[in-house]
């Protein structure tokens, strides 16, 4: 919650704990460690948005139409800065490093089919498009991968949308040994 402060953890004597062996007998004594690095300079991200829209009512105001085109840019996104394990911290600090552009079109329509006394019947529909593009990550062009059980599942890199699924291209799967033998040499196989 307080990403601008460093968390201190104390207690625990076993492997991965915070105890320290001291003295001639190397008796483990309770201790404390800083588990996460802090960043006192983090700030709110900055957003800039431009929106062009049109609203219209036709058919004696029974049909309402809306159209909006927007461009939104966010700068100073919070991302975790990669750190070397030798720093001894459990988690990397957040830094204001990324910028993203979102743009899209929103179309909507509402038709008032029936309106008498205390009963009204309306039908509405909308369509929305979003084009999301990472402009920078603050670390050059180094992408950020999200791993699930040791496999990189998503990739965030400049020029791509946030969290693009990152999978291997495959032509197919061999179904039996005869298919493997018939295929021949695979120079780029991993």
C-alpha positions as MATLAB code, in Angstrom:
seq = 'XXXXXXXXXXXXXXXXXXXXXXXXXXXXXXXXXXXXXXXXXXXXXXXXXXXXXXXXXXXXXXXXXXXXXXXXXXXXXXXXXXXXXXXXXXXXXXXXXXXXXXXXXXXXXXXXXXXXXXXXXXXXXXXXXXXXXXXXXXXXXXXXXXXXXXXXXXXXXXXXXXXXXXXXXXXXXXXXXXXXXXXXXXXXXX';
ca = [
       0.000    0.000    0.000;
       2.768    2.429    0.848;
       5.088    1.857   -2.106;
       7.213    4.896   -1.253;
       8.418    3.290    1.993;
      10.687    0.312    2.624;
       9.117   -2.596    4.467;
      11.079   -4.139    7.324;
      10.375   -7.742    8.346;
      11.524   -9.282   11.606;
      11.428  -12.729   13.185;
      11.974  -16.218   11.850;
      15.034  -18.362   12.432;
      15.053  -20.949    9.669;
      16.205  -20.827    6.102;
      14.731  -17.701    4.547;
      14.108  -16.200    7.986;
      15.614  -13.049    9.390;
      17.735  -14.565   12.144;
      21.506  -14.038   12.277;
      24.154  -16.418   13.691;
      26.203  -14.512   16.270;
      29.033  -15.286   18.676;
      31.365  -18.247   19.022;
      28.532  -20.790   19.194;
      26.877  -19.218   16.137;
      23.560  -19.092   17.987;
      20.838  -17.695   15.747;
      19.431  -14.454   17.137;
      16.271  -12.679   15.922;
      16.859   -9.967   13.380;
      15.210   -7.712   10.832;
      15.722   -7.174    7.111;
      14.478   -4.810    4.467;
      12.420   -7.037    2.120;
      11.505   -4.414   -0.479;
      13.231   -1.360   -1.859;
      11.429    1.932   -1.582;
      11.022    4.809   -3.984;
      10.211    8.088   -2.260;
      10.004    9.825   -5.653;
       6.964    8.011   -7.097;
       4.053   10.224   -8.132;
       0.623    9.996   -9.705;
       0.592    9.236  -13.405;
      -0.325   12.115  -15.710;
      -3.190   11.731  -18.196;
      -3.994   13.797  -21.263;
      -7.198   13.148  -23.182;
      -8.880   14.582  -26.266;
     -12.462   13.644  -27.064;
     -14.589   14.500  -30.114;
     -18.269   13.637  -29.868;
     -21.642   14.064  -31.537;
     -25.088   13.456  -30.030;
     -28.301   13.509  -32.067;
     -31.994   12.832  -31.466;
     -34.176   11.975  -34.475;
     -37.632   10.522  -35.203;
     -39.365   12.911  -32.836;
     -36.637   12.164  -30.217;
     -37.440    8.440  -30.185;
     -33.985    7.554  -31.539;
     -30.867    8.856  -29.769;
     -27.471    8.454  -31.447;
     -24.013    9.106  -29.969;
     -20.529    8.932  -31.449;
     -17.271    9.634  -29.608;
     -13.658    9.400  -30.751;
     -11.009    9.654  -28.053;
      -7.239    9.724  -27.692;
      -5.845    9.280  -24.188;
      -2.166    9.293  -23.224;
      -0.880    8.283  -19.794;
       2.665    9.137  -18.756;
       4.562    8.097  -15.664;
       2.884    4.710  -15.264;
       3.984    2.676  -12.276;
       6.097   -0.303  -13.311;
       8.464   -2.456  -11.277;
      12.080   -1.678  -12.081;
      14.115   -4.866  -12.601;
      16.839   -5.228   -9.974;
      19.702   -7.694   -9.587;
      19.268  -10.438   -6.950;
      22.463   -9.263   -5.259;
      20.527   -6.325   -3.756;
      18.815   -8.782   -1.418;
      15.339   -7.313   -1.820;
      12.296   -9.547   -2.151;
      10.546   -7.292   -4.644;
      11.579   -4.552   -7.021;
      10.497   -0.972   -6.352;
       7.839    0.798   -8.374;
       9.063    3.625  -10.597;
       7.264    6.100  -12.853;
       8.559    4.904  -16.189;
       5.943    3.882  -18.708;
       3.705    5.722  -21.139;
       0.673    4.366  -23.002;
      -1.728    5.653  -25.669;
      -5.342    4.500  -25.903;
      -7.570    5.592  -28.749;
     -10.892    4.397  -29.961;
     -14.418    4.961  -31.164;
     -17.638    4.579  -29.190;
     -20.977    4.384  -30.989;
     -24.346    4.117  -29.259;
     -28.027    4.129  -30.121;
     -31.198    4.031  -28.025;
     -34.654    3.550  -29.493;
     -37.739    4.362  -27.434;
     -40.210    1.752  -28.712;
     -43.061    2.361  -26.302;
     -43.790    4.949  -23.605;
     -47.283    5.023  -22.084;
     -48.304    5.912  -18.561;
     -45.956    4.035  -16.192;
     -44.527    1.587  -18.743;
     -41.653    2.279  -21.130;
     -39.819   -0.049  -23.495;
     -36.382    0.961  -24.821;
     -33.730   -0.861  -26.812;
     -30.073    0.198  -26.679;
     -26.896   -0.936  -28.397;
     -23.289    0.190  -28.340;
     -20.019   -0.647  -30.050;
     -16.599    0.284  -28.714;
     -13.114   -0.074  -30.172;
      -9.864    0.370  -28.248;
      -6.389    0.583  -29.720;
      -3.852    0.297  -26.887;
      -0.158    0.964  -27.562;
       2.788    1.078  -25.178;
       4.889    4.116  -26.105;
       7.728    3.524  -23.641;
       8.621    1.518  -20.547;
      11.436    3.707  -19.272;
      14.005    0.950  -19.773;
      14.781    1.357  -23.449;
      13.174   -1.354  -25.521;
      13.476   -4.144  -22.927;
      10.056   -5.900  -22.762;
       8.342   -6.925  -19.530;
       7.278  -10.576  -19.360;
       4.700  -12.025  -16.972;
       5.417  -15.637  -16.065;
       2.899  -18.245  -14.970;
       4.438  -21.425  -13.590;
       7.747  -20.697  -15.303;
       6.327  -19.893  -18.744;
       6.232  -16.391  -20.230;
       2.555  -15.841  -20.960;
       2.293  -12.128  -21.694;
       4.717   -9.553  -23.012;
       4.547   -5.768  -22.734;
       6.858   -3.922  -25.129;
       6.917   -0.536  -26.873;
       4.798   -0.604  -30.039;
       2.538   -3.415  -28.751;
      -0.583   -3.455  -26.568;
      -0.179   -3.968  -22.812;
      -0.003   -7.648  -21.883;
       0.094   -9.137  -25.377;
      -0.173  -12.931  -25.221;
       3.264  -14.358  -25.956;
       3.154  -17.897  -27.292;
       5.331  -19.951  -29.591;
       4.338  -20.309  -33.233;
       3.749  -23.944  -34.075;
       3.033  -25.691  -37.339;
       1.539  -28.726  -35.628;
       2.154  -31.629  -33.314;
       3.553  -34.948  -34.389;
       0.946  -37.633  -33.788;
       3.185  -40.697  -33.979;
       6.767  -41.893  -34.567;
       6.152  -42.370  -38.312;
       5.399  -38.637  -38.718;
       8.578  -37.744  -36.828;
      10.693  -40.057  -39.008;
       9.084  -38.748  -42.224;
       9.685  -35.084  -41.329;
      13.462  -35.183  -41.443;
      15.894  -32.674  -39.936;
      14.567  -29.712  -37.972;
      17.453  -27.199  -37.824;
      15.621  -24.593  -35.675;
      13.876  -27.026  -33.317;
      14.194  -26.382  -29.594;
];
